[in-house]
mmCIF file of C-alpha atoms and ligand atoms in Angstrom:
data_model
loop_
_atom_site.group_PDB
_atom_site.id
_atom_site.type_symbol
_atom_site.label_atom_id
_atom_site.label_comp_id
_atom_site.label_asym_id
_atom_site.label_seq_id
_atom_site.Cartn_x
_atom_site.Cartn_y
_atom_site.Cartn_z
ATOM 1 C CA UNK A 1 30.976 25.113 49.033
ATOM 2 C CA UNK A 2 34.194 27.076 48.756
ATOM 3 C CA UNK A 3 33.363 28.962 51.970
ATOM 4 C CA UNK A 4 32.769 25.660 53.776
ATOM 5 C CA UNK A 5 36.068 24.204 52.617
ATOM 6 C CA UNK A 6 38.160 27.353 53.122
ATOM 7 C CA UNK A 7 36.720 28.164 56.546
ATOM 8 C CA UNK A 8 36.720 24.496 57.534
ATOM 9 C CA UNK A 9 33.064 24.473 58.550
ATOM 10 C CA UNK A 10 32.677 21.049 60.137
ATOM 11 C CA UNK A 11 30.343 18.412 58.781
ATOM 12 C CA UNK A 12 29.090 16.453 55.825
ATOM 13 C CA UNK A 13 26.814 17.718 53.052
ATOM 14 C CA UNK A 14 23.347 16.519 52.266
ATOM 15 C CA UNK A 15 20.899 17.037 49.460
ATOM 16 C CA UNK A 16 17.297 16.088 50.288
ATOM 17 C CA UNK A 17 15.729 15.780 46.847
ATOM 18 C CA UNK A 18 18.333 14.621 44.348
ATOM 19 C CA UNK A 19 16.558 13.828 41.067
ATOM 20 C CA UNK A 20 19.331 13.038 38.536
ATOM 21 C CA UNK A 21 22.061 14.032 40.996
ATOM 22 C CA UNK A 22 23.415 17.152 39.287
ATOM 23 C CA UNK A 23 23.625 19.417 42.332
ATOM 24 C CA UNK A 24 25.096 16.633 44.505
ATOM 25 C CA UNK A 25 27.629 15.868 41.813
ATOM 26 C CA UNK A 26 28.699 19.496 41.867
ATOM 27 C CA UNK A 27 29.145 19.307 45.655
ATOM 28 C CA UNK A 28 31.409 16.271 45.340
ATOM 29 C CA UNK A 29 33.309 17.738 42.400
ATOM 30 C CA UNK A 30 34.089 20.896 44.399
ATOM 31 C CA UNK A 31 35.301 18.815 47.359
ATOM 32 C CA UNK A 32 37.552 16.820 45.043
ATOM 33 C CA UNK A 33 38.850 19.939 43.311
ATOM 34 C CA UNK A 34 39.766 21.494 46.667
ATOM 35 C CA UNK A 35 41.434 18.313 47.881
ATOM 36 C CA UNK A 36 38.860 17.722 50.623
ATOM 37 C CA UNK A 37 39.081 13.981 51.187
ATOM 38 C CA UNK A 38 37.102 13.681 54.410
ATOM 39 C CA UNK A 39 33.569 14.961 53.964
ATOM 40 C CA UNK A 40 30.754 12.756 52.794
ATOM 41 C CA UNK A 41 27.966 13.814 50.431
ATOM 42 C CA UNK A 42 24.629 12.272 51.378
ATOM 43 C CA UNK A 43 21.976 11.846 48.684
ATOM 44 C CA UNK A 44 18.513 11.417 50.184
ATOM 45 C CA UNK A 45 15.575 10.682 47.934
ATOM 46 C CA UNK A 46 12.727 8.265 47.366
ATOM 47 C CA UNK A 47 14.362 7.691 43.959
ATOM 48 C CA UNK A 48 10.734 7.230 42.862
ATOM 49 C CA UNK A 49 9.590 10.830 42.608
ATOM 50 C CA UNK A 50 7.395 13.023 44.744
ATOM 51 C CA UNK A 51 4.989 11.065 47.004
ATOM 52 C CA UNK A 52 1.289 11.093 46.286
ATOM 53 C CA UNK A 53 -0.481 13.782 48.311
ATOM 54 C CA UNK A 54 -2.805 12.229 50.897
ATOM 55 C CA UNK A 55 -5.696 13.856 49.099
ATOM 56 C CA UNK A 56 -5.837 15.886 45.895
ATOM 57 C CA UNK A 57 -5.057 19.453 46.858
ATOM 58 C CA UNK A 58 -5.315 21.367 43.630
ATOM 59 C CA UNK A 59 -1.778 22.683 43.969
ATOM 60 C CA UNK A 60 1.619 21.828 42.484
ATOM 61 C CA UNK A 61 1.815 18.699 44.728
ATOM 62 C CA UNK A 62 -0.722 16.885 42.511
ATOM 63 C CA UNK A 63 1.155 17.850 39.381
ATOM 64 C CA UNK A 64 4.570 16.896 40.777
ATOM 65 C CA UNK A 65 3.257 13.475 41.749
ATOM 66 C CA UNK A 66 1.693 13.071 38.318
ATOM 67 C CA UNK A 67 5.105 13.563 36.704
ATOM 68 C CA UNK A 68 6.843 11.099 39.046
ATOM 69 C CA UNK A 69 7.891 9.105 35.999
ATOM 70 C CA UNK A 70 10.043 12.120 35.169
ATOM 71 C CA UNK A 71 11.088 13.115 38.690
ATOM 72 C CA UNK A 72 11.657 9.544 39.909
ATOM 73 C CA UNK A 73 15.183 8.609 38.882
ATOM 74 C CA UNK A 74 16.369 5.231 40.191
ATOM 75 C CA UNK A 75 19.368 5.211 42.508
ATOM 76 C CA UNK A 76 21.362 3.055 40.044
ATOM 77 C CA UNK A 77 20.945 5.744 37.404
ATOM 78 C CA UNK A 78 22.248 8.445 39.768
ATOM 79 C CA UNK A 79 25.199 6.202 40.690
ATOM 80 C CA UNK A 80 25.932 5.839 36.998
ATOM 81 C CA UNK A 81 25.981 9.646 36.616
ATOM 82 C CA UNK A 82 28.500 9.955 39.461
ATOM 83 C CA UNK A 83 30.604 7.177 37.959
ATOM 84 C CA UNK A 84 30.656 8.768 34.551
ATOM 85 C CA UNK A 85 32.397 11.833 36.015
ATOM 86 C CA UNK A 86 34.717 9.887 38.335
ATOM 87 C CA UNK A 87 32.827 11.103 41.412
ATOM 88 C CA UNK A 88 31.544 7.845 42.882
ATOM 89 C CA UNK A 89 33.446 6.557 45.898
ATOM 90 C CA UNK A 90 32.801 5.543 49.498
ATOM 91 C CA UNK A 91 32.142 9.161 50.488
ATOM 92 C CA UNK A 92 28.909 9.188 48.492
ATOM 93 C CA UNK A 93 26.052 7.878 50.628
ATOM 94 C CA UNK A 94 22.636 7.014 49.276
ATOM 95 C CA UNK A 95 19.717 7.246 51.689
ATOM 96 C CA UNK A 96 16.709 5.785 49.954
ATOM 97 C CA UNK A 97 13.112 6.271 51.060
ATOM 98 C CA UNK A 98 10.614 8.944 51.979
ATOM 99 C CA UNK A 99 12.086 11.710 54.111
ATOM 100 C CA UNK A 100 9.503 11.122 56.822
ATOM 101 C CA UNK A 101 11.103 7.681 57.337
ATOM 102 C CA UNK A 102 14.764 8.318 56.554
ATOM 103 C CA UNK A 103 15.501 11.685 58.187
ATOM 104 C CA UNK A 104 15.193 10.502 61.808
ATOM 105 C CA UNK A 105 18.043 8.018 61.118
ATOM 106 C CA UNK A 106 20.306 10.925 60.153
ATOM 107 C CA UNK A 107 19.685 12.976 63.289
ATOM 108 C CA UNK A 108 22.808 13.335 65.416
ATOM 109 C CA UNK A 109 25.197 13.764 62.496
ATOM 110 C CA UNK A 110 27.207 16.927 61.880
ATOM 111 C CA UNK A 111 26.460 18.909 58.707
ATOM 112 C CA UNK A 112 28.065 21.851 56.937
ATOM 113 C CA UNK A 113 25.422 22.111 54.199
ATOM 114 C CA UNK A 114 21.771 21.098 54.025
ATOM 115 C CA UNK A 115 20.340 21.508 50.550
ATOM 116 C CA UNK A 116 16.558 21.163 50.391
ATOM 117 C CA UNK A 117 14.930 20.379 47.078
ATOM 118 C CA UNK A 118 11.833 18.318 47.911
ATOM 119 C CA UNK A 119 9.371 20.905 46.533
ATOM 120 C CA UNK A 120 6.512 20.226 48.975
ATOM 121 C CA UNK A 121 5.862 21.530 52.488
ATOM 122 C CA UNK A 122 5.916 17.968 53.831
ATOM 123 C CA UNK A 123 9.137 17.232 51.972
ATOM 124 C CA UNK A 124 10.987 20.238 53.407
ATOM 125 C CA UNK A 125 9.970 19.911 57.048
ATOM 126 C CA UNK A 126 11.420 16.463 57.956
ATOM 127 C CA UNK A 127 14.952 17.316 56.813
ATOM 128 C CA UNK A 128 14.831 20.620 58.683
ATOM 129 C CA UNK A 129 13.411 19.083 61.839
ATOM 130 C CA UNK A 130 15.888 16.211 61.987
ATOM 131 C CA UNK A 131 19.043 17.752 60.551
ATOM 132 C CA UNK A 132 19.110 21.389 61.628
ATOM 133 C CA UNK A 133 20.432 20.757 65.136
ATOM 134 C CA UNK A 134 23.429 19.049 63.536
ATOM 135 C CA UNK A 135 24.250 21.993 61.261
ATOM 136 C CA UNK A 136 27.501 23.671 62.308
ATOM 137 C CA UNK A 137 27.642 27.378 62.967
ATOM 138 C CA UNK A 138 28.777 28.916 59.699
ATOM 139 C CA UNK A 139 27.037 26.117 57.774
ATOM 140 C CA UNK A 140 24.265 26.710 55.258
ATOM 141 C CA UNK A 141 20.663 25.799 54.516
ATOM 142 C CA UNK A 142 19.856 26.180 50.813
ATOM 143 C CA UNK A 143 16.234 26.028 49.718
ATOM 144 C CA UNK A 144 16.124 25.371 46.002
ATOM 145 C CA UNK A 145 12.504 26.359 45.423
ATOM 146 C CA UNK A 146 11.994 29.059 48.024
ATOM 147 C CA UNK A 147 10.791 31.584 45.458
ATOM 148 C CA UNK A 148 9.066 29.049 43.188
ATOM 149 C CA UNK A 149 6.525 27.292 45.388
ATOM 150 C CA UNK A 150 4.564 29.186 48.053
ATOM 151 C CA UNK A 151 4.595 25.954 50.115
ATOM 152 C CA UNK A 152 8.368 26.023 50.267
ATOM 153 C CA UNK A 153 8.307 29.606 51.494
ATOM 154 C CA UNK A 154 5.662 28.673 54.083
ATOM 155 C CA UNK A 155 7.666 25.691 55.381
ATOM 156 C CA UNK A 156 10.727 27.880 55.817
ATOM 157 C CA UNK A 157 8.729 30.630 57.521
ATOM 158 C CA UNK A 158 7.156 28.112 59.929
ATOM 159 C CA UNK A 159 10.447 26.418 60.736
ATOM 160 C CA UNK A 160 12.314 29.663 61.283
ATOM 161 C CA UNK A 161 9.564 30.938 63.541
ATOM 162 C CA UNK A 162 9.373 27.697 65.559
ATOM 163 C CA UNK A 163 13.137 27.642 66.017
ATOM 164 C CA UNK A 164 13.534 31.406 66.338
ATOM 165 C CA UNK A 165 16.055 31.538 63.505
ATOM 166 C CA UNK A 166 16.955 35.165 62.901
ATOM 167 C CA UNK A 167 19.900 34.733 60.505
ATOM 168 C CA UNK A 168 19.003 36.685 57.341
ATOM 169 C CA UNK A 169 17.423 34.700 54.540
ATOM 170 C CA UNK A 170 19.203 35.686 51.345
ATOM 171 C CA UNK A 171 17.997 35.349 47.801
ATOM 172 C CA UNK A 172 20.259 33.411 45.411
ATOM 173 C CA UNK A 173 18.284 33.875 42.178
ATOM 174 C CA UNK A 174 14.644 33.849 41.037
ATOM 175 C CA UNK A 175 14.167 30.405 42.632
ATOM 176 C CA UNK A 176 16.530 29.706 45.484
ATOM 177 C CA UNK A 177 17.419 31.230 48.854
ATOM 178 C CA UNK A 178 19.775 30.382 51.726
ATOM 179 C CA UNK A 179 20.767 31.279 55.232
ATOM 180 C CA UNK A 180 23.958 30.774 57.174
ATOM 181 C CA UNK A 181 23.556 29.427 60.722
ATOM 182 C CA UNK A 182 24.870 31.942 63.222
HETATM 183 C C1 SAM B 201 12.982 18.853 41.913
HETATM 184 S S1 SAM B 201 13.617 17.271 42.181
HETATM 185 C C2 SAM B 201 15.274 17.573 42.767
HETATM 186 C C3 SAM B 201 16.174 18.249 41.761
HETATM 187 C C4 SAM B 201 17.663 18.207 42.093
HETATM 188 N N1 SAM B 201 17.945 18.653 43.440
HETATM 189 C C5 SAM B 201 18.450 19.038 41.135
HETATM 190 O O1 SAM B 201 18.961 20.107 41.531
HETATM 191 O O2 SAM B 201 18.596 18.637 39.984
HETATM 192 C C6 SAM B 201 12.740 16.765 43.626
HETATM 193 C C7 SAM B 201 13.216 15.422 44.186
HETATM 194 O O3 SAM B 201 12.691 15.276 45.498
HETATM 195 C C8 SAM B 201 12.300 13.926 45.714
HETATM 196 N N2 SAM B 201 11.292 13.953 46.782
HETATM 197 C C9 SAM B 201 10.281 14.852 46.942
HETATM 198 N N3 SAM B 201 9.606 14.618 48.087
HETATM 199 C C10 SAM B 201 10.208 13.545 48.675
HETATM 200 C C11 SAM B 201 9.974 12.851 49.903
HETATM 201 N N4 SAM B 201 8.994 13.200 50.752
HETATM 202 N N5 SAM B 201 10.786 11.824 50.220
HETATM 203 C C12 SAM B 201 11.803 11.465 49.382
HETATM 204 N N6 SAM B 201 12.071 12.088 48.194
HETATM 205 C C13 SAM B 201 11.279 13.125 47.851
HETATM 206 C C14 SAM B 201 11.821 13.452 44.347
HETATM 207 O O4 SAM B 201 11.974 12.050 44.207
HETATM 208 C C15 SAM B 201 12.756 14.220 43.383
HETATM 209 O O5 SAM B 201 13.892 13.454 43.034
#
């Protein structure tokens, strides 16, 4: 975030997979703290949890859907969280629905940060496919669960191969990884 603001990497920020909104709130709080009054933060989510896998797969997708009561946080609740910390204004955009449906509408926009936290292969691919062309050089892709779910690692490997992305993938911690678009 600080790199984006200091180096003036062009574009808005998006989190695809918001849950209670904590990571998106941090994005907005950093923008506010640095006096960045232009960028928008886009919160994309079903706000109903992880979609039901088309068929039981015996992997974490079944379990994540089963706990949708926990992972599905209504948009109003997330708005309330932003409000509580004075972060809700017209630069916070809510994009509600499954990524397969909503991501095509966001193609063509300019991004400085794409944060992926949808957990499943099919929840990581649509944001990458529809948003990556709009990511500025010097902007970032963060994959929250790269080291947690093998599916997340697979989606990233497939996308990077398809698009011939050679920028180094860097580990953040035991879960997350990122790369900077070169
Ligand atoms: C692990 S939670 C996100 C956690 C959050 N980023 C954080 O740091 O606190 C995963 C979120 O992805 C959303 N999600 C997963 N797959 C989705 C899909 N295909 N379309 C829309 N939302 C999806 C779920 O509703 C859930 O809110």
